[in-house]
GROMACS .gro file of C-alpha atoms in nm:
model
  277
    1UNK     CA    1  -7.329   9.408  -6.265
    2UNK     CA    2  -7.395   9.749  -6.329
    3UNK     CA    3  -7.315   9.913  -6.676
    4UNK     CA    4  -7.060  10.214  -6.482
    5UNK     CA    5  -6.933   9.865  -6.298
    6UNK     CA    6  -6.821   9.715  -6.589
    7UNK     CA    7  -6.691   9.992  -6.741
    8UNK     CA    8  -6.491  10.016  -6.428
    9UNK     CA    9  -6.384   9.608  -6.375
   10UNK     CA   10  -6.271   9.674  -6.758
   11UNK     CA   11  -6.053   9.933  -6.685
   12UNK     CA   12  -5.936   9.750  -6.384
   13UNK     CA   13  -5.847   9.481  -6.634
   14UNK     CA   14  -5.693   9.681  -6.889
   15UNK     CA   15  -5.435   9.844  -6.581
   16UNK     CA   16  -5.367   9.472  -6.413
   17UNK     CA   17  -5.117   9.409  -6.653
   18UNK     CA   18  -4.976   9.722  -6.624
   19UNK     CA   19  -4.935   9.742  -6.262
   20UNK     CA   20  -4.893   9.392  -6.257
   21UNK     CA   21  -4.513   9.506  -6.478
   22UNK     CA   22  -4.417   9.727  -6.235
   23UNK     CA   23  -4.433   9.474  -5.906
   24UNK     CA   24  -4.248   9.264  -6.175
   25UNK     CA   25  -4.009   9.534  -6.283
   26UNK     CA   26  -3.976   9.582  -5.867
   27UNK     CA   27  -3.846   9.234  -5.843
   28UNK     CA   28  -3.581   9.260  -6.042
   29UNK     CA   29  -3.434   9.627  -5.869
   30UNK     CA   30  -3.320   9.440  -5.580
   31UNK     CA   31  -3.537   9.172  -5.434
   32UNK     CA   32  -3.225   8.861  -5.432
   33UNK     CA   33  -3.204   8.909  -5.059
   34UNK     CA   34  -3.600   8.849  -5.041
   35UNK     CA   35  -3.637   8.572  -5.322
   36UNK     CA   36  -3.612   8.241  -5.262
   37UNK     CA   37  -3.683   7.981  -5.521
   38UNK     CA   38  -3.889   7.721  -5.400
   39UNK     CA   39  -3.847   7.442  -5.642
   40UNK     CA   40  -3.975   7.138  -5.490
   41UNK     CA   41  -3.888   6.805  -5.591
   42UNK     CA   42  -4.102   6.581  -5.844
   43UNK     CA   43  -4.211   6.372  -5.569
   44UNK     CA   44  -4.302   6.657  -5.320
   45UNK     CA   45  -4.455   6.832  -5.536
   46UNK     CA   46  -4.678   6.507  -5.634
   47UNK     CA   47  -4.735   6.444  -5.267
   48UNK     CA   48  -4.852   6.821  -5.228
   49UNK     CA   49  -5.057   6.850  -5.532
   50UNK     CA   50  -5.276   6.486  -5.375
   51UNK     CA   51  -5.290   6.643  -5.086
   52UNK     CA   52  -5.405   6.943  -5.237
   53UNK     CA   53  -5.678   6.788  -5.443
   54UNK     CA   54  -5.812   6.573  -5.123
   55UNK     CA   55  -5.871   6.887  -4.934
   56UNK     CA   56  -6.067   7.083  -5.229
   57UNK     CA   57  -6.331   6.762  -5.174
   58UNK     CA   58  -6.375   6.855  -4.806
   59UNK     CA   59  -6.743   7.002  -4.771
   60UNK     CA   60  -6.637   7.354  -4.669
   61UNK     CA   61  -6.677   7.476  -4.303
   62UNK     CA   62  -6.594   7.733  -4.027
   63UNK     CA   63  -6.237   7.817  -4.012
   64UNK     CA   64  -6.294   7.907  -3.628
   65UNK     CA   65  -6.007   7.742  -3.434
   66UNK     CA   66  -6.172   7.445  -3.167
   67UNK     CA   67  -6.168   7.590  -2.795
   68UNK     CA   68  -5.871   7.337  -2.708
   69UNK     CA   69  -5.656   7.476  -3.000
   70UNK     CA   70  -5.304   7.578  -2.921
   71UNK     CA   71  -5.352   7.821  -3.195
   72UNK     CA   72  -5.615   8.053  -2.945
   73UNK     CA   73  -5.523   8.399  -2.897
   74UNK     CA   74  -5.697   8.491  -2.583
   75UNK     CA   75  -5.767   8.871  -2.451
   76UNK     CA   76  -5.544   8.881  -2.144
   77UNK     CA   77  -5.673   8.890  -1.799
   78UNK     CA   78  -5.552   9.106  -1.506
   79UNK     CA   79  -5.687   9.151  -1.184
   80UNK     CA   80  -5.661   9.436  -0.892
   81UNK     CA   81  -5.444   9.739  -0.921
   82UNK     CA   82  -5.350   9.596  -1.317
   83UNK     CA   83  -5.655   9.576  -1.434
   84UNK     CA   84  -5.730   9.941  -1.294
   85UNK     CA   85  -5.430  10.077  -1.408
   86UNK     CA   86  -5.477   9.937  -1.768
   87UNK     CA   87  -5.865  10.033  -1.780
   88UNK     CA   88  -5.713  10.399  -1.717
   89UNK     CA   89  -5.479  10.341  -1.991
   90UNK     CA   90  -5.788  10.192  -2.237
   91UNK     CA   91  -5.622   9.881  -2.281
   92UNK     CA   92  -5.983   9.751  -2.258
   93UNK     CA   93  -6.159  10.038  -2.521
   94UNK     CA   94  -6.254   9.907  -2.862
   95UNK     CA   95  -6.023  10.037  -3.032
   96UNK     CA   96  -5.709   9.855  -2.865
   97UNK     CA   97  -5.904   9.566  -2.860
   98UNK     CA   98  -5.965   9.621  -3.182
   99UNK     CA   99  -5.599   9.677  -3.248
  100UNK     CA  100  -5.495   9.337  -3.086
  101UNK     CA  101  -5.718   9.156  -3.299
  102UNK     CA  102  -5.632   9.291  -3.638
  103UNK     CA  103  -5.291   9.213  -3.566
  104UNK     CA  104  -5.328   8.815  -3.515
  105UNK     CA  105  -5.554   8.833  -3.786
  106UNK     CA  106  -5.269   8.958  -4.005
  107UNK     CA  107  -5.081   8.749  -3.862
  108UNK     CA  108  -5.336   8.435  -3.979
  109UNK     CA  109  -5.227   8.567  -4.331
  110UNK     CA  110  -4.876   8.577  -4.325
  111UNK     CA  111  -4.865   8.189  -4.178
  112UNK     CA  112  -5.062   8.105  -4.480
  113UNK     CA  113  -4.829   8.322  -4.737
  114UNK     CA  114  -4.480   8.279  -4.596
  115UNK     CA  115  -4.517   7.892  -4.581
  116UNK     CA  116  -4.323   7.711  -4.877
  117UNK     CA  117  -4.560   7.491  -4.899
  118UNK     CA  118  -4.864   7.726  -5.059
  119UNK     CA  119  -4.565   7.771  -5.336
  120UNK     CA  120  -4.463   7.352  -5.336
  121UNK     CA  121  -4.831   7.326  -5.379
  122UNK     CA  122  -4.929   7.570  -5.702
  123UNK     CA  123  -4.546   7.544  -5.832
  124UNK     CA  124  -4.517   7.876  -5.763
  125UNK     CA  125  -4.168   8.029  -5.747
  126UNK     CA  126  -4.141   8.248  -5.408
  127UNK     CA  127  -4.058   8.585  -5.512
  128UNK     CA  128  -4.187   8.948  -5.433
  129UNK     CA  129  -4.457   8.881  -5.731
  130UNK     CA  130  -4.624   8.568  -5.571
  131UNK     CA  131  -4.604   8.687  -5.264
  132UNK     CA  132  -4.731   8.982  -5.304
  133UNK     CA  133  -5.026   8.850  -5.479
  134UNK     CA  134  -5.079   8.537  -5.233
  135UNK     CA  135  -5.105   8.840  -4.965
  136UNK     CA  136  -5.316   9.041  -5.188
  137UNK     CA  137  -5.590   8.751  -5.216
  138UNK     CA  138  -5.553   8.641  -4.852
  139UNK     CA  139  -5.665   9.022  -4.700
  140UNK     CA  140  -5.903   9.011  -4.993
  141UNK     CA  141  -6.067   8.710  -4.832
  142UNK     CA  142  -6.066   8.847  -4.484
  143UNK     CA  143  -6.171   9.182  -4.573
  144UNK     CA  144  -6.473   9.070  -4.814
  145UNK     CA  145  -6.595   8.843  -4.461
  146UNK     CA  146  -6.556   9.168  -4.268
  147UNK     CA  147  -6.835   9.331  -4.504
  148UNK     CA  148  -7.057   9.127  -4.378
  149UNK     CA  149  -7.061   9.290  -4.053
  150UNK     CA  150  -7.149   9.621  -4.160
  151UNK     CA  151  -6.952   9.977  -4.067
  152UNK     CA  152  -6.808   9.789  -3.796
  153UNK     CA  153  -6.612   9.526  -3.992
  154UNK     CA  154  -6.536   9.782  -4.247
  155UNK     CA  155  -6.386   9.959  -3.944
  156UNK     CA  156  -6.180   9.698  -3.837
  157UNK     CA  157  -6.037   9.612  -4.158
  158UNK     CA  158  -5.892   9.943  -4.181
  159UNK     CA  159  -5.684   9.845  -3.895
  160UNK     CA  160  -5.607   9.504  -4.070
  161UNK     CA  161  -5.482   9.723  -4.398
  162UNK     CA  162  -5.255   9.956  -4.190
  163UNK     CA  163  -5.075   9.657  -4.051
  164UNK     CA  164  -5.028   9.472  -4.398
  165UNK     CA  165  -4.931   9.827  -4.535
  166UNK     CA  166  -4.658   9.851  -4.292
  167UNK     CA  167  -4.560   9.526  -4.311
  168UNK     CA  168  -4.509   9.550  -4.670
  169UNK     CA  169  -4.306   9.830  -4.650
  170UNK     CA  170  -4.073   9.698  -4.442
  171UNK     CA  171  -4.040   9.369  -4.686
  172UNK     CA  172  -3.932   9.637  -4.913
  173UNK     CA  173  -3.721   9.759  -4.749
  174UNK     CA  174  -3.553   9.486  -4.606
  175UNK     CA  175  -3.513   9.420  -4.937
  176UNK     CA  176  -3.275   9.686  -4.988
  177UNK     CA  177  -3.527   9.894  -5.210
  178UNK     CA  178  -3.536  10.232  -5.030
  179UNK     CA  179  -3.480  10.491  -5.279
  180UNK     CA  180  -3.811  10.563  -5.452
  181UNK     CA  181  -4.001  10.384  -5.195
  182UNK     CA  182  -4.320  10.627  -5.158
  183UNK     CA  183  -4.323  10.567  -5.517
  184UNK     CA  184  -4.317  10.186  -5.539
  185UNK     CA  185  -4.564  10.201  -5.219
  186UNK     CA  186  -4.810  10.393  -5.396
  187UNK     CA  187  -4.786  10.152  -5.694
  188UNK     CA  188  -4.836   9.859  -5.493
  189UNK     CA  189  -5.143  10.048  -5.324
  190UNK     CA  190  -5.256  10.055  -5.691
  191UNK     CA  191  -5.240   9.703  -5.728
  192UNK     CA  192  -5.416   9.604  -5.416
  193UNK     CA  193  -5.725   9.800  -5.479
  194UNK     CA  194  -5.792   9.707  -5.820
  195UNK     CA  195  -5.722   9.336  -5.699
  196UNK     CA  196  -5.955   9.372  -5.472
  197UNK     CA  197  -6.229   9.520  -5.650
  198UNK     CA  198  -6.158   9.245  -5.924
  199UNK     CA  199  -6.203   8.962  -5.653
  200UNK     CA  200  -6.556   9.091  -5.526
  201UNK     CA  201  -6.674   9.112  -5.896
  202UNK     CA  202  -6.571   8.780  -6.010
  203UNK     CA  203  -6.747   8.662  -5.719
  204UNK     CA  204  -7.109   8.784  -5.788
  205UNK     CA  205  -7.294   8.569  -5.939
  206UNK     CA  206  -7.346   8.716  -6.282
  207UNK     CA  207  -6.996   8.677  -6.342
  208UNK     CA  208  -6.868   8.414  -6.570
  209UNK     CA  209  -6.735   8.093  -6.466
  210UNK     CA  210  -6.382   8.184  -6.554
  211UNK     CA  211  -6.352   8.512  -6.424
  212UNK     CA  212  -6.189   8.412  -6.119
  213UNK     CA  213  -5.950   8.223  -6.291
  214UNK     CA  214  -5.874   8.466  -6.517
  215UNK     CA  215  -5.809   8.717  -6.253
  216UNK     CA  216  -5.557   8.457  -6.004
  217UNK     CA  217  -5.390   8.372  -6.366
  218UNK     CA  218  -5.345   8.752  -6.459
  219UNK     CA  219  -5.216   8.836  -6.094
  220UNK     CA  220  -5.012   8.520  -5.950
  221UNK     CA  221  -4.905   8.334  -6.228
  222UNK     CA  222  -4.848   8.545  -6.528
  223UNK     CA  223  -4.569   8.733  -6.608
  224UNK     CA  224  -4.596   8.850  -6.966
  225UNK     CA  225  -4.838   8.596  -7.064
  226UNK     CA  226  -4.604   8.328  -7.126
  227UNK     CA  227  -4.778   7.979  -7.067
  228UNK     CA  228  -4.810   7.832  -6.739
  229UNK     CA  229  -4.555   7.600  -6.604
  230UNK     CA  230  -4.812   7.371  -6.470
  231UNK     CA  231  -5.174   7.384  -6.614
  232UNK     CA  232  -5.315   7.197  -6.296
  233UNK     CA  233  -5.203   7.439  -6.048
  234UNK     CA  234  -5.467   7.740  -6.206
  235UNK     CA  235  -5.797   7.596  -6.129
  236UNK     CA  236  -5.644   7.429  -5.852
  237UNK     CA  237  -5.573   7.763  -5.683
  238UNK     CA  238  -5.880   7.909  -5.817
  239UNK     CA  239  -6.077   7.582  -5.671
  240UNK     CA  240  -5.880   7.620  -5.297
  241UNK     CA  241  -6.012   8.034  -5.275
  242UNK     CA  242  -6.363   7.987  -5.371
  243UNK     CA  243  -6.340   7.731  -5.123
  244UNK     CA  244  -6.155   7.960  -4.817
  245UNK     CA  245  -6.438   8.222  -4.921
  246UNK     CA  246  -6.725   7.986  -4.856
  247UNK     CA  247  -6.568   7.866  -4.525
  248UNK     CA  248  -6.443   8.213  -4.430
  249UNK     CA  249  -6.847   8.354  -4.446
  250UNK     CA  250  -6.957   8.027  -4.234
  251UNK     CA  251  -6.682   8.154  -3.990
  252UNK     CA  252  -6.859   8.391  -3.704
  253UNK     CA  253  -6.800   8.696  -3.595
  254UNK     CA  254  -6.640   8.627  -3.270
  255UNK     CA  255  -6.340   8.434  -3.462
  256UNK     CA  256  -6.313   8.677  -3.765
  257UNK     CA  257  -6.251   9.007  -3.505
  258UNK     CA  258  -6.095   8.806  -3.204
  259UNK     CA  259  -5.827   8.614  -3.484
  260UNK     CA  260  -5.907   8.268  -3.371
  261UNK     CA  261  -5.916   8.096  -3.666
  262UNK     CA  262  -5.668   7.987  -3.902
  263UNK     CA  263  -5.661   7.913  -4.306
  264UNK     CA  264  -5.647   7.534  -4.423
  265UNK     CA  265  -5.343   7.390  -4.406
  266UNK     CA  266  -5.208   7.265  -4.694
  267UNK     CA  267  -5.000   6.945  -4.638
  268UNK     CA  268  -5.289   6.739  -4.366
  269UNK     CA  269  -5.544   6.478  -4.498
  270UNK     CA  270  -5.824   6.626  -4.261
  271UNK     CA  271  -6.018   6.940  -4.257
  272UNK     CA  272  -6.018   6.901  -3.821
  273UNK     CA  273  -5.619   6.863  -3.815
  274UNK     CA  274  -5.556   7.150  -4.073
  275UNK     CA  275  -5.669   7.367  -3.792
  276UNK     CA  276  -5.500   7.181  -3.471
  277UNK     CA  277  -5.205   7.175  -3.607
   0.00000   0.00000   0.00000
């Protein structure tokens, strides 16, 4: 890393907390009709935690969804006067194919994030916070695979970010927090992009073992630096992204812009039926 890139990871640091208070401060305004307190039981929580640990020993792999998946999302196909008529329209140009893609691929995320048992799993509480931050790490992973394909998968992850952008501001306000909202979006933009630029660096290799950690503990679990409820569930998490990384840069091209492939499940005993399912 680069002596003006740590300067600017430090400052990113030094402002996590900081921004980190205000998504925290945001839950409390209003966020009851959003919030929903996941507390598992003892036993479910074992049972999720074995399963949990079982899957970090898979060998990691392609995500890409098999070709008899009922997951698939497949480009439609018309024929005749339809398919002229939609040509005309550019249903077929990049960019709407583009479009259509993006939008399963956000939609890949929010299976992962909205399920209660990612929260079961790390004993995380589901509130705007975790949520927010489970997103935040899930379009991190997705966008750091598009960078591997250049200007054109930086391109298309701009359309990926505009959906999740909207999307988030219509959790917010479904949550009843409208007043202020340009305000609160802007802070939330904030904390995206300094999450995300945190990610990529604890990822190179020159970084230290614990950055990632450090980072998930500072952004998901940590509210004012009060101890963890559950000291397993840290490098657990930090264990299950380095592993969706790897397997989301064996995952090709075709699958990362087309949407057809899908995020580990959490709860199976086999890395083949955690994507059939």
């Amino acid at each position: 890393m680069t002596s003006g890139s740590k300067v600017k990871f430090r400052i990113i640091l030094k402002n996590t907390s900081k921004w980190s208070r205000s998504v925290i401060h945001l839950s409390k305004l209003g966020f009851g009709n959003y919030t929903n307190k996941a507390s598992a039981s003892a036993a479910a929580a074992a049972t999720a935690t074995a399963n949990l640990n079982k899957m970090l020993r898979w060998k990691p792999c392609s995500l890409a969804l098999p070709l008899d998946s009922p997951l698939r999302v497949e480009e439609p196909k018309y024929e005749g006067f339809r398919h002229v008529m939609l040509k005309l329209l550019l249903f077929y140009s990049k960019q709407s194919k583009s479009i259509r893609g993006a939008n399963v691929v956000y939609k890949r995320i929010t299976s992962q994030v909205d399920k209660p048992i990612i929260y079961n799993v790390f004993n995380l509480e589901k509130t705007f916070k975790t949520t927010f931050s489970l997103l935040i790490i899930h379009m991190w992973l997705c966008l750091r695979r598009l960078k591997e394909e250049g200007k054109e998968g930086v391109e298309f992850g701009q359309y990926i970010y505009e959906i999740y952008h909207h999307d988030l501001e219509l959790r917010v306000s479904k949550a009843g927090v409208n007043l202020l909202l340009s305000k609160w979006m802007k802070e939330l933009e904030k904390i995206f992009y300094g999450n995300i630029i945190a990610y990529d660096a604890a990822m190179l290799p020159e970084a230290k073992q614990d950055e990632l950690s450090n980072m998930i503990w500072r952004n998901v679990f940590s509210d004012d630096g009060s101890p963890m409820p559950d000291a397993a569930a840290l490098p657990a998490m930090a264990r299950y992204v380095r592993r969706e990384y790897t397997c989301m840069m064996l995952t090709d091209k075709e699958a990362i812009y087309s949407g057809n492939f899908a995020f580990t499940k959490l709860v199976n005993s086999s890395p083949e039926s955690s994507r059939r399912d």
